[in-house]
Amino acid sequence: MKDGIHPEYNEVIFFDASVDFKFLTRSTIKAKGSETMKWTDGKDYPVVRLDVSSESHPFYTGKQKIVDTAGRIEKFRSKYSMYTSKSES
């Protein structure tokens, strides 16, 4: 491998504050700021804050909303039915 062309690969804590979920992994991402957090092994690691993680995303938590697409299509058709050309009728 060439020297100086590869990014640094460090241990980082990814933290989803909305559900107080965190995990330690290795990443090339640079942590913004100087925020650190103590992990269970007693060491301090840089923190990357997340908006959504597997613990808070509706798809993974099973709390997703089912969208009534049939109702939305009918609403669209009734709203724009007056704009259809006479050749389509």
Short mmCIF file of N, CA, C and O in Angstrom, two decimals:
data_model
loop_
_atom_site.label_atom_id
_atom_site.label_comp_id
_atom_site.label_asym_id
_atom_site.label_seq_id
_atom_site.Cartn_x
_atom_site.Cartn_y
_atom_site.Cartn_z
N MET A 1 0.84 -1.18 0.00
CA MET A 1 0.00 0.00 0.00
C MET A 1 0.89 1.24 0.00
O MET A 1 1.92 1.28 0.66
N LYS A 2 0.43 2.25 -0.72
CA LYS A 2 1.17 3.51 -0.76
C LYS A 2 0.97 4.27 0.53
O LYS A 2 -0.11 4.27 1.11
N ASP A 3 2.00 4.94 0.96
CA ASP A 3 1.93 5.76 2.17
C ASP A 3 1.25 7.09 1.87
O ASP A 3 1.44 7.66 0.80
N GLY A 4 0.42 7.56 2.81
CA GLY A 4 -0.16 8.88 2.73
C GLY A 4 -1.42 9.02 1.90
O GLY A 4 -1.96 10.11 1.80
N ILE A 5 -1.92 7.95 1.28
CA ILE A 5 -3.13 8.09 0.46
C ILE A 5 -4.37 7.48 1.11
O ILE A 5 -5.47 7.67 0.63
N HIS A 6 -4.18 6.75 2.18
CA HIS A 6 -5.30 6.07 2.83
C HIS A 6 -5.76 6.86 4.06
O HIS A 6 -4.95 7.39 4.81
N PRO A 7 -7.08 6.94 4.27
CA PRO A 7 -7.58 7.69 5.44
C PRO A 7 -7.29 6.93 6.74
O PRO A 7 -7.09 5.72 6.74
N GLU A 8 -7.28 7.68 7.83
CA GLU A 8 -7.07 7.05 9.14
C GLU A 8 -8.30 6.22 9.51
O GLU A 8 -9.43 6.63 9.28
N TYR A 9 -8.07 5.07 10.08
CA TYR A 9 -9.12 4.13 10.46
C TYR A 9 -9.09 4.01 11.97
O TYR A 9 -8.21 3.36 12.54
N ASN A 10 -10.04 4.68 12.66
CA ASN A 10 -10.02 4.75 14.12
C ASN A 10 -11.32 4.23 14.72
O ASN A 10 -12.34 4.16 14.05
N GLU A 11 -11.26 3.93 16.01
CA GLU A 11 -12.47 3.53 16.73
C GLU A 11 -13.28 4.77 17.07
O GLU A 11 -12.74 5.79 17.50
N VAL A 12 -14.61 4.67 16.83
CA VAL A 12 -15.52 5.80 17.02
C VAL A 12 -16.82 5.26 17.63
O VAL A 12 -17.25 4.16 17.32
N ILE A 13 -17.45 6.07 18.49
CA ILE A 13 -18.77 5.73 19.02
C ILE A 13 -19.82 6.47 18.19
O ILE A 13 -19.76 7.69 18.06
N PHE A 14 -20.76 5.73 17.62
CA PHE A 14 -21.90 6.32 16.95
C PHE A 14 -23.03 6.37 17.97
O PHE A 14 -23.37 5.36 18.57
N PHE A 15 -23.62 7.57 18.15
CA PHE A 15 -24.57 7.78 19.23
C PHE A 15 -25.87 8.37 18.69
O PHE A 15 -25.88 9.43 18.08
N ASP A 16 -26.98 7.64 18.89
CA ASP A 16 -28.32 8.11 18.54
C ASP A 16 -28.98 8.57 19.83
O ASP A 16 -29.47 7.76 20.62
N ALA A 17 -29.00 9.88 20.04
CA ALA A 17 -29.50 10.44 21.30
C ALA A 17 -31.01 10.31 21.45
O ALA A 17 -31.52 10.33 22.57
N SER A 18 -31.73 10.15 20.35
CA SER A 18 -33.19 10.07 20.45
C SER A 18 -33.65 8.83 21.20
O SER A 18 -34.71 8.84 21.82
N VAL A 19 -32.87 7.76 21.16
CA VAL A 19 -33.23 6.54 21.88
C VAL A 19 -32.11 6.07 22.81
O VAL A 19 -32.16 4.96 23.34
N ASP A 20 -31.10 6.93 23.01
CA ASP A 20 -29.96 6.62 23.87
C ASP A 20 -29.31 5.29 23.46
O ASP A 20 -29.06 4.42 24.28
N PHE A 21 -29.02 5.16 22.16
CA PHE A 21 -28.39 3.96 21.62
C PHE A 21 -27.01 4.33 21.09
O PHE A 21 -26.85 5.32 20.38
N LYS A 22 -26.02 3.55 21.45
CA LYS A 22 -24.66 3.81 20.97
C LYS A 22 -23.96 2.50 20.68
O LYS A 22 -24.26 1.47 21.29
N PHE A 23 -23.05 2.58 19.71
CA PHE A 23 -22.24 1.40 19.40
C PHE A 23 -20.85 1.86 19.00
O PHE A 23 -20.65 2.92 18.44
N LEU A 24 -19.89 1.02 19.33
CA LEU A 24 -18.49 1.30 19.06
C LEU A 24 -18.08 0.49 17.84
O LEU A 24 -18.33 -0.71 17.76
N THR A 25 -17.47 1.17 16.88
CA THR A 25 -16.99 0.50 15.69
C THR A 25 -15.78 1.26 15.15
O THR A 25 -15.44 2.33 15.65
N ARG A 26 -15.17 0.72 14.14
CA ARG A 26 -14.05 1.40 13.49
C ARG A 26 -14.55 2.07 12.24
O ARG A 26 -15.38 1.52 11.53
N SER A 27 -14.07 3.29 11.99
CA SER A 27 -14.54 4.05 10.85
C SER A 27 -13.47 5.04 10.40
O SER A 27 -12.58 5.41 11.17
N THR A 28 -13.60 5.49 9.15
CA THR A 28 -12.72 6.54 8.64
C THR A 28 -13.35 7.92 8.81
O THR A 28 -12.73 8.92 8.46
N ILE A 29 -14.56 7.99 9.37
CA ILE A 29 -15.25 9.27 9.54
C ILE A 29 -14.53 10.10 10.59
O ILE A 29 -14.01 9.58 11.57
N LYS A 30 -14.51 11.40 10.33
CA LYS A 30 -13.91 12.33 11.29
C LYS A 30 -15.02 12.84 12.21
O LYS A 30 -16.04 13.33 11.75
N ALA A 31 -14.83 12.71 13.51
CA ALA A 31 -15.81 13.20 14.48
C ALA A 31 -15.73 14.72 14.53
O ALA A 31 -14.65 15.29 14.65
N LYS A 32 -16.88 15.38 14.39
CA LYS A 32 -16.92 16.84 14.43
C LYS A 32 -16.79 17.30 15.87
O LYS A 32 -17.44 16.77 16.76
N GLY A 33 -15.99 18.30 16.09
CA GLY A 33 -15.80 18.81 17.44
C GLY A 33 -14.86 17.91 18.22
O GLY A 33 -14.21 17.02 17.69
N SER A 34 -14.81 18.13 19.49
CA SER A 34 -13.91 17.36 20.34
C SER A 34 -14.68 16.54 21.37
O SER A 34 -14.16 16.22 22.43
N GLU A 35 -15.94 16.22 21.05
CA GLU A 35 -16.77 15.46 21.99
C GLU A 35 -16.25 14.02 22.09
O GLU A 35 -16.01 13.36 21.08
N THR A 36 -16.09 13.56 23.31
CA THR A 36 -15.69 12.18 23.55
C THR A 36 -16.66 11.56 24.55
O THR A 36 -17.37 12.27 25.26
N MET A 37 -16.66 10.24 24.58
CA MET A 37 -17.54 9.52 25.50
C MET A 37 -16.78 8.30 26.01
O MET A 37 -16.03 7.67 25.27
N LYS A 38 -17.01 8.00 27.27
CA LYS A 38 -16.36 6.84 27.89
C LYS A 38 -17.15 5.59 27.54
O LYS A 38 -18.37 5.54 27.71
N TRP A 39 -16.47 4.57 27.03
CA TRP A 39 -17.10 3.31 26.66
C TRP A 39 -16.98 2.34 27.82
O TRP A 39 -16.35 2.62 28.84
N THR A 40 -17.58 1.16 27.72
CA THR A 40 -17.59 0.19 28.81
C THR A 40 -16.20 -0.32 29.16
O THR A 40 -16.00 -0.83 30.26
N ASP A 41 -15.24 -0.21 28.24
CA ASP A 41 -13.88 -0.65 28.54
C ASP A 41 -13.08 0.40 29.30
O ASP A 41 -11.92 0.18 29.64
N GLY A 42 -13.71 1.57 29.58
CA GLY A 42 -13.06 2.61 30.35
C GLY A 42 -12.30 3.63 29.52
O GLY A 42 -11.81 4.62 30.06
N LYS A 43 -12.19 3.42 28.22
CA LYS A 43 -11.47 4.35 27.35
C LYS A 43 -12.42 5.40 26.79
O LYS A 43 -13.62 5.15 26.65
N ASP A 44 -11.87 6.56 26.47
CA ASP A 44 -12.63 7.63 25.83
C ASP A 44 -12.46 7.52 24.32
O ASP A 44 -11.33 7.34 23.82
N TYR A 45 -13.58 7.65 23.59
CA TYR A 45 -13.56 7.59 22.13
C TYR A 45 -14.30 8.80 21.58
O TYR A 45 -15.21 9.33 22.22
N PRO A 46 -13.93 9.25 20.37
CA PRO A 46 -14.67 10.34 19.73
C PRO A 46 -16.09 9.90 19.41
O PRO A 46 -16.35 8.72 19.17
N VAL A 47 -17.03 10.87 19.41
CA VAL A 47 -18.45 10.57 19.22
C VAL A 47 -18.94 11.18 17.91
O VAL A 47 -18.65 12.34 17.60
N VAL A 48 -19.71 10.39 17.16
CA VAL A 48 -20.42 10.88 15.98
C VAL A 48 -21.90 10.74 16.29
O VAL A 48 -22.40 9.64 16.55
N ARG A 49 -22.62 11.88 16.32
CA ARG A 49 -24.05 11.86 16.64
C ARG A 49 -24.86 11.52 15.39
O ARG A 49 -24.59 12.03 14.31
N LEU A 50 -25.86 10.65 15.57
CA LEU A 50 -26.73 10.22 14.47
C LEU A 50 -28.14 10.75 14.66
O LEU A 50 -28.61 10.86 15.79
N ASP A 51 -28.81 11.05 13.56
CA ASP A 51 -30.22 11.42 13.62
C ASP A 51 -31.09 10.18 13.68
O ASP A 51 -32.10 10.14 14.37
N VAL A 52 -30.70 9.14 12.94
CA VAL A 52 -31.48 7.90 12.85
C VAL A 52 -30.51 6.73 12.90
O VAL A 52 -29.46 6.76 12.27
N SER A 53 -30.89 5.71 13.64
CA SER A 53 -30.12 4.47 13.68
C SER A 53 -31.09 3.30 13.57
O SER A 53 -32.30 3.49 13.45
N SER A 54 -30.58 2.10 13.63
CA SER A 54 -31.45 0.93 13.54
C SER A 54 -32.40 0.84 14.73
O SER A 54 -33.46 0.21 14.64
N GLU A 55 -32.07 1.49 15.83
CA GLU A 55 -32.93 1.47 17.02
C GLU A 55 -34.06 2.49 16.94
O GLU A 55 -35.04 2.36 17.66
N SER A 56 -33.93 3.51 16.08
CA SER A 56 -34.96 4.53 16.01
C SER A 56 -35.67 4.60 14.65
O SER A 56 -36.66 5.28 14.52
N HIS A 57 -35.16 3.91 13.64
CA HIS A 57 -35.78 3.96 12.31
C HIS A 57 -37.07 3.13 12.32
O HIS A 57 -37.08 1.99 12.78
N PRO A 58 -38.18 3.70 11.80
CA PRO A 58 -39.46 2.99 11.84
C PRO A 58 -39.45 1.62 11.14
O PRO A 58 -40.14 0.71 11.57
N PHE A 59 -38.68 1.45 10.09
CA PHE A 59 -38.64 0.17 9.40
C PHE A 59 -38.09 -0.93 10.31
O PHE A 59 -38.61 -2.04 10.35
N TYR A 60 -37.04 -0.63 11.05
CA TYR A 60 -36.40 -1.63 11.91
C TYR A 60 -37.13 -1.82 13.24
O TYR A 60 -37.03 -2.87 13.85
N THR A 61 -37.84 -0.80 13.70
CA THR A 61 -38.53 -0.92 14.98
C THR A 61 -39.92 -1.51 14.83
O THR A 61 -40.56 -1.85 15.80
N GLY A 62 -40.43 -1.61 13.59
CA GLY A 62 -41.76 -2.15 13.35
C GLY A 62 -42.87 -1.16 13.59
O GLY A 62 -44.03 -1.52 13.65
N LYS A 63 -42.53 0.11 13.70
CA LYS A 63 -43.53 1.15 13.97
C LYS A 63 -43.78 2.01 12.73
O LYS A 63 -44.12 3.17 12.84
N GLN A 64 -43.59 1.42 11.56
CA GLN A 64 -43.79 2.20 10.34
C GLN A 64 -45.27 2.37 10.04
O GLN A 64 -46.10 1.56 10.44
N LYS A 65 -45.59 3.43 9.33
CA LYS A 65 -46.96 3.73 8.98
C LYS A 65 -47.29 3.09 7.64
O LYS A 65 -46.50 3.14 6.72
N ILE A 66 -48.46 2.49 7.54
CA ILE A 66 -48.93 1.94 6.28
C ILE A 66 -49.68 3.06 5.56
O ILE A 66 -50.62 3.63 6.10
N VAL A 67 -49.25 3.36 4.35
CA VAL A 67 -49.85 4.44 3.59
C VAL A 67 -51.00 3.88 2.76
O VAL A 67 -50.86 2.87 2.08
N ASP A 68 -52.13 4.56 2.82
CA ASP A 68 -53.31 4.15 2.05
C ASP A 68 -53.16 4.69 0.63
O ASP A 68 -53.65 5.75 0.29
N THR A 69 -52.46 3.93 -0.22
CA THR A 69 -52.20 4.42 -1.58
C THR A 69 -53.46 4.43 -2.41
O THR A 69 -53.62 5.29 -3.27
N ALA A 70 -54.37 3.51 -2.19
CA ALA A 70 -55.61 3.49 -2.97
C ALA A 70 -56.41 4.76 -2.70
O ALA A 70 -56.94 5.38 -3.62
N GLY A 71 -56.49 5.19 -1.47
CA GLY A 71 -57.19 6.41 -1.13
C GLY A 71 -56.53 7.63 -1.73
O GLY A 71 -57.18 8.57 -2.18
N ARG A 72 -55.22 7.64 -1.78
CA ARG A 72 -54.49 8.77 -2.34
C ARG A 72 -54.71 8.86 -3.85
O ARG A 72 -54.82 9.95 -4.40
N ILE A 73 -54.76 7.72 -4.52
CA ILE A 73 -54.97 7.71 -5.96
C ILE A 73 -56.37 8.21 -6.30
O ILE A 73 -56.56 9.02 -7.21
N GLU A 74 -57.34 7.75 -5.56
CA GLU A 74 -58.72 8.20 -5.79
C GLU A 74 -58.86 9.69 -5.53
O GLU A 74 -59.57 10.39 -6.26
N LYS A 75 -58.21 10.18 -4.51
CA LYS A 75 -58.26 11.61 -4.21
C LYS A 75 -57.65 12.41 -5.35
O LYS A 75 -58.19 13.44 -5.77
N PHE A 76 -56.53 11.93 -5.89
CA PHE A 76 -55.88 12.59 -7.02
C PHE A 76 -56.80 12.60 -8.24
O PHE A 76 -56.97 13.63 -8.90
N ARG A 77 -57.40 11.47 -8.55
CA ARG A 77 -58.28 11.37 -9.72
C ARG A 77 -59.49 12.28 -9.59
O ARG A 77 -59.90 12.92 -10.54
N SER A 78 -60.09 12.34 -8.39
CA SER A 78 -61.26 13.20 -8.22
C SER A 78 -60.87 14.68 -8.28
O SER A 78 -61.62 15.50 -8.80
N LYS A 79 -59.69 15.01 -7.81
CA LYS A 79 -59.24 16.40 -7.80
C LYS A 79 -58.94 16.89 -9.21
O LYS A 79 -59.25 18.02 -9.56
N TYR A 80 -58.35 16.04 -10.04
CA TYR A 80 -57.91 16.46 -11.36
C TYR A 80 -58.76 15.88 -12.50
O TYR A 80 -58.36 15.96 -13.65
N SER A 81 -59.91 15.34 -12.19
CA SER A 81 -60.75 14.74 -13.23
C SER A 81 -61.28 15.79 -14.21
O SER A 81 -61.52 15.49 -15.38
N MET A 82 -61.44 17.02 -13.77
CA MET A 82 -61.97 18.05 -14.66
C MET A 82 -60.92 18.49 -15.69
O MET A 82 -61.26 19.12 -16.68
N TYR A 83 -59.65 18.12 -15.50
CA TYR A 83 -58.60 18.53 -16.42
C TYR A 83 -58.30 17.50 -17.50
O TYR A 83 -57.44 17.73 -18.32
N THR A 84 -58.95 16.36 -17.49
CA THR A 84 -58.69 15.33 -18.51
C THR A 84 -59.24 15.79 -19.84
O THR A 84 -60.26 16.46 -19.94
N SER A 85 -58.54 15.43 -20.91
CA SER A 85 -59.01 15.82 -22.24
C SER A 85 -60.19 14.96 -22.66
O SER A 85 -60.38 13.85 -22.20
N LYS A 86 -60.96 15.45 -23.57
CA LYS A 86 -62.18 14.74 -24.01
C LYS A 86 -61.84 13.49 -24.79
O LYS A 86 -62.60 12.56 -24.84
N SER A 87 -60.65 13.42 -25.39
CA SER A 87 -60.27 12.23 -26.16
C SER A 87 -59.99 11.05 -25.23
O SER A 87 -60.10 9.91 -25.64
N GLU A 88 -59.62 11.30 -23.98
CA GLU A 88 -59.36 10.22 -23.03
C GLU A 88 -60.64 9.65 -22.47
O GLU A 88 -60.67 8.52 -22.00
N SER A 89 -61.73 10.37 -22.44
CA SER A 89 -62.98 9.92 -21.83
C SER A 89 -63.67 8.88 -22.62
O SER A 89 -63.62 8.64 -23.71
#
